[in-house]
Coordinates of C-alpha atoms in Angstrom, one line a residue:
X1 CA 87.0 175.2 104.3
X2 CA 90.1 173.3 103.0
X3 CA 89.7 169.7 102.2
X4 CA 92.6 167.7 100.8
X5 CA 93.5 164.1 100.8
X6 CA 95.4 162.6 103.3
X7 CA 95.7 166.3 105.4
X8 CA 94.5 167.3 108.7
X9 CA 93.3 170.6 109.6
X10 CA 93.3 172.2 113.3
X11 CA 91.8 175.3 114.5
X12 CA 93.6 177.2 117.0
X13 CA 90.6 180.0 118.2
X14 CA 93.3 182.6 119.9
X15 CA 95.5 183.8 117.0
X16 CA 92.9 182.5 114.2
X17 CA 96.1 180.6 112.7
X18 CA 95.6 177.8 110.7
X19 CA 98.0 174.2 111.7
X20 CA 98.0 171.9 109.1
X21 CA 100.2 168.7 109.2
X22 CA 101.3 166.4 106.7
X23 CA 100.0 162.8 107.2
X24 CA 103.3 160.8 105.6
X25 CA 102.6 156.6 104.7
X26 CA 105.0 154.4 106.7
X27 CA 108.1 153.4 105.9
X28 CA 107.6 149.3 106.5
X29 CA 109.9 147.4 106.1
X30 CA 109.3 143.5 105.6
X31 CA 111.0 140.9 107.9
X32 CA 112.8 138.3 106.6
X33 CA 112.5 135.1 107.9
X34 CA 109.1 132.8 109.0
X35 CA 106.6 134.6 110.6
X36 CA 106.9 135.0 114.5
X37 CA 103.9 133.9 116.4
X38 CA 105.0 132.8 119.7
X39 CA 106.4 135.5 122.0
X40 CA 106.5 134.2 125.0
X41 CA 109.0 131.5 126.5
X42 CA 108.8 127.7 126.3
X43 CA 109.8 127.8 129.7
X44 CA 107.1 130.0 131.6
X45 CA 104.9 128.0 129.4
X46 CA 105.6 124.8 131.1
X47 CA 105.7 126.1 134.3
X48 CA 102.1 127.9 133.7
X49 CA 100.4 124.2 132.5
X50 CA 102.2 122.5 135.7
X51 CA 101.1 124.9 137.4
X52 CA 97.5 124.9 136.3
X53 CA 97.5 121.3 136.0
X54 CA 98.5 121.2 139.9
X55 CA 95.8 123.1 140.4
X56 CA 97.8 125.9 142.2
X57 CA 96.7 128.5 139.9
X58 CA 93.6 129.0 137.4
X59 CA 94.5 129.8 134.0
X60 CA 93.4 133.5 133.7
X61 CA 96.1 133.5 136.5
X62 CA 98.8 131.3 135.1
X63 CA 98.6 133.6 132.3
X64 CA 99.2 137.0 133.7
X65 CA 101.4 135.8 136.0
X66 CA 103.6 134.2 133.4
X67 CA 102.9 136.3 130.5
X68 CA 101.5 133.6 128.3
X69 CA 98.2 134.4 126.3
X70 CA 95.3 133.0 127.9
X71 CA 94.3 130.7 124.5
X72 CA 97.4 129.5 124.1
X73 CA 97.4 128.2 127.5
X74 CA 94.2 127.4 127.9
X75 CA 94.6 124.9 124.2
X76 CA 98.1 123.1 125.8
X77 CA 96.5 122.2 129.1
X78 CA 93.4 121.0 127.1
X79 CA 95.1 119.5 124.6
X80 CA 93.3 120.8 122.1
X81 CA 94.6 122.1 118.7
X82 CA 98.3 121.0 119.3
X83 CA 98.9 120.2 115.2
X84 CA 102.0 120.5 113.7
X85 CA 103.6 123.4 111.3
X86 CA 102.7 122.6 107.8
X87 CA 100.6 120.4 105.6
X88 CA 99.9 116.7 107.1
X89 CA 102.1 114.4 104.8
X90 CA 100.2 112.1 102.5
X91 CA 100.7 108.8 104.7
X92 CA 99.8 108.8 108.0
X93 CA 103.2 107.7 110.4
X94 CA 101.4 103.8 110.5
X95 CA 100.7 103.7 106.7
X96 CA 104.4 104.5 106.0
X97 CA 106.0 102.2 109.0
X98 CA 104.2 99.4 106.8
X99 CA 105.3 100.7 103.6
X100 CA 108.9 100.4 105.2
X101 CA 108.0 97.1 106.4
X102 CA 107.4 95.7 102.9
X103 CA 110.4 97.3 101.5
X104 CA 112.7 95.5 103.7
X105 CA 110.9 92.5 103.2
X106 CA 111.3 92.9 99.5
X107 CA 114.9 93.4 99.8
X108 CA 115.1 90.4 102.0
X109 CA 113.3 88.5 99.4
X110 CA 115.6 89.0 97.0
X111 CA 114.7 91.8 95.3
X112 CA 115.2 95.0 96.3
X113 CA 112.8 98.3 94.4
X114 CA 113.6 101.4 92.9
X115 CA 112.1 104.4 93.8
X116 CA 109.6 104.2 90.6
X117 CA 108.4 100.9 92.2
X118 CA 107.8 102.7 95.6
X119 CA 105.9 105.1 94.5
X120 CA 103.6 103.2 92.4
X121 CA 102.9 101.0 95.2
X122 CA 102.0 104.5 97.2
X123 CA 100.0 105.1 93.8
X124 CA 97.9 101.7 94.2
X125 CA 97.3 101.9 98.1
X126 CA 96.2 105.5 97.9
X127 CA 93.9 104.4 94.6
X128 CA 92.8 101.8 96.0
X129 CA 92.2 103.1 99.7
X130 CA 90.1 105.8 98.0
X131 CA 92.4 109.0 98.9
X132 CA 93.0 112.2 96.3
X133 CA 96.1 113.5 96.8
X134 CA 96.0 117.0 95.3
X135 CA 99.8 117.2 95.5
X136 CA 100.6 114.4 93.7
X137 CA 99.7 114.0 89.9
X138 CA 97.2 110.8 89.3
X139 CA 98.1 110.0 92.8
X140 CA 102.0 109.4 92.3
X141 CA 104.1 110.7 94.3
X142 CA 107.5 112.6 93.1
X143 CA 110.9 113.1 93.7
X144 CA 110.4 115.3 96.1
X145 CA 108.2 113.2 98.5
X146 CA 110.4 110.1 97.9
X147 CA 113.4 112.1 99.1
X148 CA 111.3 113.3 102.3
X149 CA 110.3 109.8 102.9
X150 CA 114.4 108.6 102.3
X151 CA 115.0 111.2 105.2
X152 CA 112.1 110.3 107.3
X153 CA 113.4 106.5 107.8
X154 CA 117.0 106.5 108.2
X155 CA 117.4 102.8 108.1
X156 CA 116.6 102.7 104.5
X157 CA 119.5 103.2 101.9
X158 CA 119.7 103.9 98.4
X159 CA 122.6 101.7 96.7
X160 CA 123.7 101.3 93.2
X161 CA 122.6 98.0 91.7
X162 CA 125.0 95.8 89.5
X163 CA 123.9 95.6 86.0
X164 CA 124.3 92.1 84.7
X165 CA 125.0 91.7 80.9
X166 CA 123.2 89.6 78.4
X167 CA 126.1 86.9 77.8
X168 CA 125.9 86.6 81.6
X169 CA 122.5 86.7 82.0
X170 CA 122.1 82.5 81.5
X171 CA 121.3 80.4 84.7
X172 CA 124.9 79.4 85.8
X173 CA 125.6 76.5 88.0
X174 CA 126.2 79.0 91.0
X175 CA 122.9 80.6 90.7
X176 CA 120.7 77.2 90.8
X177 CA 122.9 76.2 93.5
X178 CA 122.4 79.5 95.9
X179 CA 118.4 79.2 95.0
X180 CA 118.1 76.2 96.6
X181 CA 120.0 76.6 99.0
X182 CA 117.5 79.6 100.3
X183 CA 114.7 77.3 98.8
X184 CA 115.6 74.3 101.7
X185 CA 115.3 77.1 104.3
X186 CA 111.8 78.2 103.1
X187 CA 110.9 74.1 102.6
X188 CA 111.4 73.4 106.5
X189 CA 108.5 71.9 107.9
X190 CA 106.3 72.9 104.6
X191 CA 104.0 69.8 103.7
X192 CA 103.6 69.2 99.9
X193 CA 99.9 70.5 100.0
X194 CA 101.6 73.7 101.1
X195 CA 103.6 74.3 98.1
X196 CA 102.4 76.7 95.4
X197 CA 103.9 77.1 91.9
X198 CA 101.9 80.2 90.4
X199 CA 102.6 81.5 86.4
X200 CA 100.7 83.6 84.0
X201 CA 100.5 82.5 80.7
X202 CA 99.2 84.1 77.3
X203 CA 96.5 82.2 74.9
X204 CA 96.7 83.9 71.4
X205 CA 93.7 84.1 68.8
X206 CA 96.3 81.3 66.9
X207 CA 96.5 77.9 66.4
X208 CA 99.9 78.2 65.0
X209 CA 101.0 76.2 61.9
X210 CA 100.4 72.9 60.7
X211 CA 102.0 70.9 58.5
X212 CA 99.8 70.1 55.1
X213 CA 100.2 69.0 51.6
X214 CA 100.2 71.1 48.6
X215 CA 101.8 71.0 45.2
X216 CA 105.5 70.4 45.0
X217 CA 107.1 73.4 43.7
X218 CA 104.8 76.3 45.7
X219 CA 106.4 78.6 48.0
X220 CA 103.8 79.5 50.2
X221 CA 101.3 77.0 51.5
X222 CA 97.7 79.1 52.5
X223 CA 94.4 78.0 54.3
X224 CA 91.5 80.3 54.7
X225 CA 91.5 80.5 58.8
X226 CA 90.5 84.0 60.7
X227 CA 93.5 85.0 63.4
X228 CA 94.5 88.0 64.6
X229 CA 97.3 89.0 67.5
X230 CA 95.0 89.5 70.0
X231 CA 95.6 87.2 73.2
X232 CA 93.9 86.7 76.7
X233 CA 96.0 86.6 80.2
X234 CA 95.5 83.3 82.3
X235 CA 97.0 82.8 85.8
X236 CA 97.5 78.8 86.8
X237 CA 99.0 77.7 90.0
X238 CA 99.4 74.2 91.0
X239 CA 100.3 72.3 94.5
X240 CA 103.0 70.1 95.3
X241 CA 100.4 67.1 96.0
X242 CA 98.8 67.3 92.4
X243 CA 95.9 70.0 92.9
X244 CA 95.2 72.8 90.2
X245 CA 93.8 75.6 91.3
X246 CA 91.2 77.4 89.4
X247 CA 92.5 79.8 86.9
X248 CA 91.9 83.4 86.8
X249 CA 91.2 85.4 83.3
X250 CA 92.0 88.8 82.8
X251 CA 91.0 90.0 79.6
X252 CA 92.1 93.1 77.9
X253 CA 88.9 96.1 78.1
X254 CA 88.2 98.5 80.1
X255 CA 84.8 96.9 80.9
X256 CA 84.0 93.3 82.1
X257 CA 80.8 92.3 80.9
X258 CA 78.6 89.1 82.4
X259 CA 78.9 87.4 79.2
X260 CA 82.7 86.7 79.5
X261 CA 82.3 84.9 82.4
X262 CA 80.2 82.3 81.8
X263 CA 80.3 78.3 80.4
X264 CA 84.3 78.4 82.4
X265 CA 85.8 76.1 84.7
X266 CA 84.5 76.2 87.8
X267 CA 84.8 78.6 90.3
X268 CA 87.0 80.2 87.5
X269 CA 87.7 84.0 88.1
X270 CA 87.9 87.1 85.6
X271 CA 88.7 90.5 85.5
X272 CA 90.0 93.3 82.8
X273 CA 93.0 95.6 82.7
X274 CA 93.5 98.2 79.8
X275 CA 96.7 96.3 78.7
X276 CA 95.6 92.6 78.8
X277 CA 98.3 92.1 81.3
X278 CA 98.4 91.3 85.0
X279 CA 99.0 94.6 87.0
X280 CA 99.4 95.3 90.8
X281 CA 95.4 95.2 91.5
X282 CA 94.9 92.3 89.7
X283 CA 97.5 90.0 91.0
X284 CA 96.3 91.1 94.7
X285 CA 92.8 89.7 93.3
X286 CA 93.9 87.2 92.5
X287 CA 96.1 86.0 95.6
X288 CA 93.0 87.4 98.0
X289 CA 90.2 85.5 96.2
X290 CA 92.1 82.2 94.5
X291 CA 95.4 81.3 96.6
X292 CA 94.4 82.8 100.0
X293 CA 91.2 80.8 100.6
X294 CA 93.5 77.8 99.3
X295 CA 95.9 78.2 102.1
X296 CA 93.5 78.8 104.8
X297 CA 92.4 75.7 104.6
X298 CA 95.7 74.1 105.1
X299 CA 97.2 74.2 108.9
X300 CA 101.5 74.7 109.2
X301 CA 103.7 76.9 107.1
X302 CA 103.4 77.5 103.5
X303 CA 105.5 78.2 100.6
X304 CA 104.4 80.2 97.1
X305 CA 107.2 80.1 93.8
X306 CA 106.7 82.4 91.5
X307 CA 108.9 85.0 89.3
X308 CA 108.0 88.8 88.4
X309 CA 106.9 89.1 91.7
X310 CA 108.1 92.7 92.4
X311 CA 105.4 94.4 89.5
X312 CA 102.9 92.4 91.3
X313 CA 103.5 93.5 94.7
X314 CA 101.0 95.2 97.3
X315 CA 100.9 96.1 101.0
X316 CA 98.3 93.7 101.1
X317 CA 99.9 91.0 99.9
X318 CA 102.9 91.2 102.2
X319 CA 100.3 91.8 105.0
X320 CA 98.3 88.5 104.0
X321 CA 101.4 86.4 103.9
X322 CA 102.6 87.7 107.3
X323 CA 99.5 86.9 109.0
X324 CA 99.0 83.7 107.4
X325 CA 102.5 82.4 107.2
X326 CA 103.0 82.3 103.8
X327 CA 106.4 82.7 102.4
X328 CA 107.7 83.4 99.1
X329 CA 110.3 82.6 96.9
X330 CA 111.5 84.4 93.8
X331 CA 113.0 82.1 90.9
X332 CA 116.0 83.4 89.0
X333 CA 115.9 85.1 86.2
X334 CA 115.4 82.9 82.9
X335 CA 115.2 80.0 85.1
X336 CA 111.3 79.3 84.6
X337 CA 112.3 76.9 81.9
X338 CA 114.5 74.6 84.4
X339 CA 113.1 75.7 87.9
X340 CA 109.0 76.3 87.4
X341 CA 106.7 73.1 87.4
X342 CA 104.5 74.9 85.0
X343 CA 106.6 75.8 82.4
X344 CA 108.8 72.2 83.1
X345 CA 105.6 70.2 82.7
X346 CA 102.3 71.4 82.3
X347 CA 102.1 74.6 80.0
X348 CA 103.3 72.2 76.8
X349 CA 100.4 69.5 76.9
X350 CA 98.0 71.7 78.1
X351 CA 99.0 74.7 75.3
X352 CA 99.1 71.7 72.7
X353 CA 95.4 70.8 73.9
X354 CA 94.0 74.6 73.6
X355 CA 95.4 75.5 69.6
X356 CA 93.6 71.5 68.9
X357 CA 90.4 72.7 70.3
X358 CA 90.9 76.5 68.9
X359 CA 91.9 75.1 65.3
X360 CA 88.5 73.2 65.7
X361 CA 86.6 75.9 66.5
X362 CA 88.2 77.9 63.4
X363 CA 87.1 75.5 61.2
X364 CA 83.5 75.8 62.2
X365 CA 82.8 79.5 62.8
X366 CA 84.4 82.5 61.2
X367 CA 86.5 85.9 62.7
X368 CA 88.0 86.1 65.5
X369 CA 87.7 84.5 69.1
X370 CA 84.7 86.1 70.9
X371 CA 85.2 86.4 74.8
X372 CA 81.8 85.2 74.9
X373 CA 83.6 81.8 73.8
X374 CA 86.5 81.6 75.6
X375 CA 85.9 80.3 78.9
X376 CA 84.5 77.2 77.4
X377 CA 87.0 76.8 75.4
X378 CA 89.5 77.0 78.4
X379 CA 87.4 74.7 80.2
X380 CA 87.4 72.7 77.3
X381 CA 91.3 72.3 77.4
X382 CA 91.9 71.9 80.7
X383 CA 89.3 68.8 80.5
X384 CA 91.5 67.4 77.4
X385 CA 94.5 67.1 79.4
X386 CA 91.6 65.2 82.0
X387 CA 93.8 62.4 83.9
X388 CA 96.8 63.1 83.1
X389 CA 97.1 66.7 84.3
X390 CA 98.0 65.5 87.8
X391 CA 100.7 63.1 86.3
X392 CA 102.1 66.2 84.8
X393 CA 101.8 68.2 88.0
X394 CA 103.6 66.0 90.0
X395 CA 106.2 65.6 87.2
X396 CA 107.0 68.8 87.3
X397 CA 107.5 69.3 91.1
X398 CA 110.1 66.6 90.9
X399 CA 112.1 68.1 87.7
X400 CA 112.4 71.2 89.3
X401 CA 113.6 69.2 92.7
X402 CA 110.7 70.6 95.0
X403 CA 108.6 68.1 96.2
X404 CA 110.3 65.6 96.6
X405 CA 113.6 68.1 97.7
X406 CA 116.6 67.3 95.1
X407 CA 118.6 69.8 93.8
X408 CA 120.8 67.3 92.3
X409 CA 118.1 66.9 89.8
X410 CA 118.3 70.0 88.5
X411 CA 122.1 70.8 88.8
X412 CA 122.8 67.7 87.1
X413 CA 121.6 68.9 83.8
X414 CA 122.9 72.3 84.3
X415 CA 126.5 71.4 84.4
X416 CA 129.1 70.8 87.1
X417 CA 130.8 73.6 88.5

C-alpha cells in the first residue's frame, strides 16, 4: 500500500492501474485594503427594514427576497448591535461638548490654553472620574488624540500666541485701563457681598531678620534660631463688604494626618499635594467646599478676582460658576501688587503678625515648625491682626478701585497715558 503525505491514491478495478494525483497548496494571494464584510447593498437593505417594519414581509422573507443576511437584518430592524468601526474614543460625545464648552470660555476669559493644558485637564477629569485609559500613559492623553479632538470640533483653532518680552512685561497704563474696562462689565448689578478677591500665599519656617546689637567691628551678626526652607501653602479670600473667609491649608506630603488639622481657625480646611503647591484638585476643593457654600448664600450675580487661574482650572469649576452665576475675572500679569486687595492691603500686616508669633515660638522650642503646630499658629495670627483686619479688607477693595468702582484710583498712580 503506498502512503505519502499530502497524495491521494485511486483504484481503478478494470485495468488494475494505479491514479495518483498531486495535491498542490494554494496560491493565495492577500487583498489589500480593510476587510470586506458587507456584501450586499445599502439600498436593498433599507428597502428590506421598511419593508419589514411595514409589516409587508417577515424577515426570513425580506431577506431572501433582497439578498440581505437574515442577522444582519434581523440586528438593524431591532436595533440591536448597531456600534461603530473601531475603538470608542476616550470621552464620550457629552464629556467632550463640555470640554469644548470650557475652552471657549477660557478663551473668552482672557486666557486662552495650549494643548498641554487641555490634556491635563482630560488627565484630572478622567483621574478624578475614576476611568483607566489604557491608551493613554498615566491617563494623558497625546498628540495624537489632541489632533483627533482639533478635527472632531471644527470651531476650535490653533493660533500662534504673541510672546511679550521682559522690558514690556510691566503693568502699562493701557493694560489697567482695558482691565477695568472688562471689570465694570462683570461689576453690573454685583453687590459688594458678591465680590471675591482670592490669593494663595506661602508661610516659610522663617522669621526673617531682625535688627540687633553686637560689637562694632563684626561682620556677621549670629543667633542660635532653628529654620529651614520648608514652607506651607495658604489660600485667603476676602469680600468686598469686609468678610474673610476661612483659609484653606495645603501642606506638602503625600499623607494628611488628623493631627495637622487641629487647634486652626474655624471651619479652617486642609489637604496635601506632593509639591506643597496648589494643583488642579485642590483649587476645585477648595472653590467646592470654601467659596461655593459662600456664594450660595448670597442671592443676584457674583464676581471672583483672582490670577493663575488657568493651572487651577477644572470642568467643574466652570460648571459650578455657570450654574450659580459666578463670574470671573483674571488680573494682569504682575498686577497683584496694584490690582489685588490682598497683596494691596492685607498680606503685609497679617505676614508681619505670623514671623512675630513664629519668632516667639522659636525662642521657646527648638527645630523646625511641626505641622502639628501650625494651625494654631495661623489662628494665632489671624487673631493678632483682630479688629483691624476688616479695616484692611475694605482698604484694599478701595485701592484697587473695586468696591467702591474707581479706576481713577488706580490709574492715577500708574501714570497718565
Amino acid at each position: 500500500m503506498l502512503t505519502v503525505n499530502n497524495f491521494r491514491t485511486f483504484f481503478q478495478p478494470p485495468n488494475g492501474l494505479v491514479q495518483i494525483d498531486v495535491i498542490m497548496p494554494r496560491n493565495y494571494r492577500k487583498q489589500l485594503g480593510p476587510r470586506q464584510n458587507r456584501n450586499y447593498d445599502p439600498v436593498y437593505l433599507e428597502r428590506a427594514i421598511a419593508a419589514v417594519r411595514r409589516g409587508t414581509l417577515s424577515i426570513r422573507t425580506a431577506s431572501e427576497q433582497y439578498a440581505i443576511p437574515y442577522t444582519t437584518l434581523h440586528r438593524w430592524v431591532n436595533n440591536n448591535n448597531l456600534l461603530a468601526y473601531g475603538r470608542p474614543p476616550a470621552l464620550e460625545n457629552l464629556e467632550e461638548e463640555k470640554l469644548v464648552k470650557v475652552l471657549l470660555i477660557c478663551a473668552e476669559w482672557g486666557f486662552p490654553m495650549k494643548s498641554f493644558d487641555i490634556r491635563y485637564i482630560v488627565q484630572q477629569y478622567l483621574n478624578k472620574s475614576g476611568k483607566r485609559e489604557k491608551r493613554f500613559s498615566d491617563n494623558l492623553p497625546g498628540l495624537d488624540w489632541f489632533k483627533s479632538f482639533m478635527a472632531r470640533h471644527p470651531n476650535l483653532t490653533i493660533k500662534f500666541a504673541e510672546n511679550t518680552k521682559r522690558v514690556r512685561a510691566a503693568v502699562t497704563y493701557e493694560v489697567v485701563e482695558t482691565y477695568f474696562a472688562n471689570l465694570k462689565q462683570s461689576l453690573k448689578d454685583v453687590p459688594s457681598a458678591n465680590v471675591l478677591n482670592y490669593d494663595e500665599t506661602n508661610f516659610a519656617d522663617d522669621p526673617g531678620a531682625v535688627k540687633v546689637v553686637v560689637k562694632r567691628g563684626i561682620k556677621h551678626a549670629h543667633r542660635i534660631m532653628d529654620t529651614s526652607k520648608s514652607s506651607t501653602s495658604v489660600m485667603f479670600a476676602i469680600s468686598g463688604d469686609g468678610n474673610l473667609l476661612p483659609p484653606y491649608v495645603v501642606y506638602k506630603a503625600k499623607h494628611l494626618y488628623p493631627g495637622w488639622t487641629e487647634g486652626g481657625f474655624p471651619n479652617s480646611r486642609y489637604n496635601r499635594t506632593v509639591s506643597g503647591w496648589f494643583d488642579a484638585n485642590t483649587f476645585e476643593d477648595w472653590f467646592v467646599t470654601t467659596a461655593l457654600p459662600y456664594f450660595r448664600n448670597l442671592d443676584g450675580p457674583k464676581l471672583i478676582i483672582g490670577d493663575n487661574l488657568c493651572s487651577h482650572l477644572t470642568i467643574s469649576v466652570i460648571q459650578e460658576c455657570e450654574k450659580n452665576n459666578i463670574r470671573f475675572v483674571l488680573l494682569p500679569p504682575n498686577s497683584t501688587h496694584l490690582l489685588q486687595p490682598l497683596d494691596v492691603a492685607y498680606f503685609r500686616p497679617f505676614k508681619r503678625s505670623w514671623r512675630s508669633i513664629l519668632e516667639k515660638w522659636k525662642l521657646k522650642n527648638r527645630g523646625v515648625l511641626p505641622k502639628t503646630v501650625f494651625p494654631t499658629l495661623l489662628k494665632e495670627s489671624i487673631e493678632a491682626v483682630g479688629a483691624k483686619s476688616t479695616a484692611n479688607i475694605l482698604a484694599g477693595f478701595k485701592a484697587c478701585g473695586i468696591v467702591p468702582f474707581n479706576p481713577d484710583t488706580v490709574l492715577q498712580k500708574n501714570g497718565s497715558p
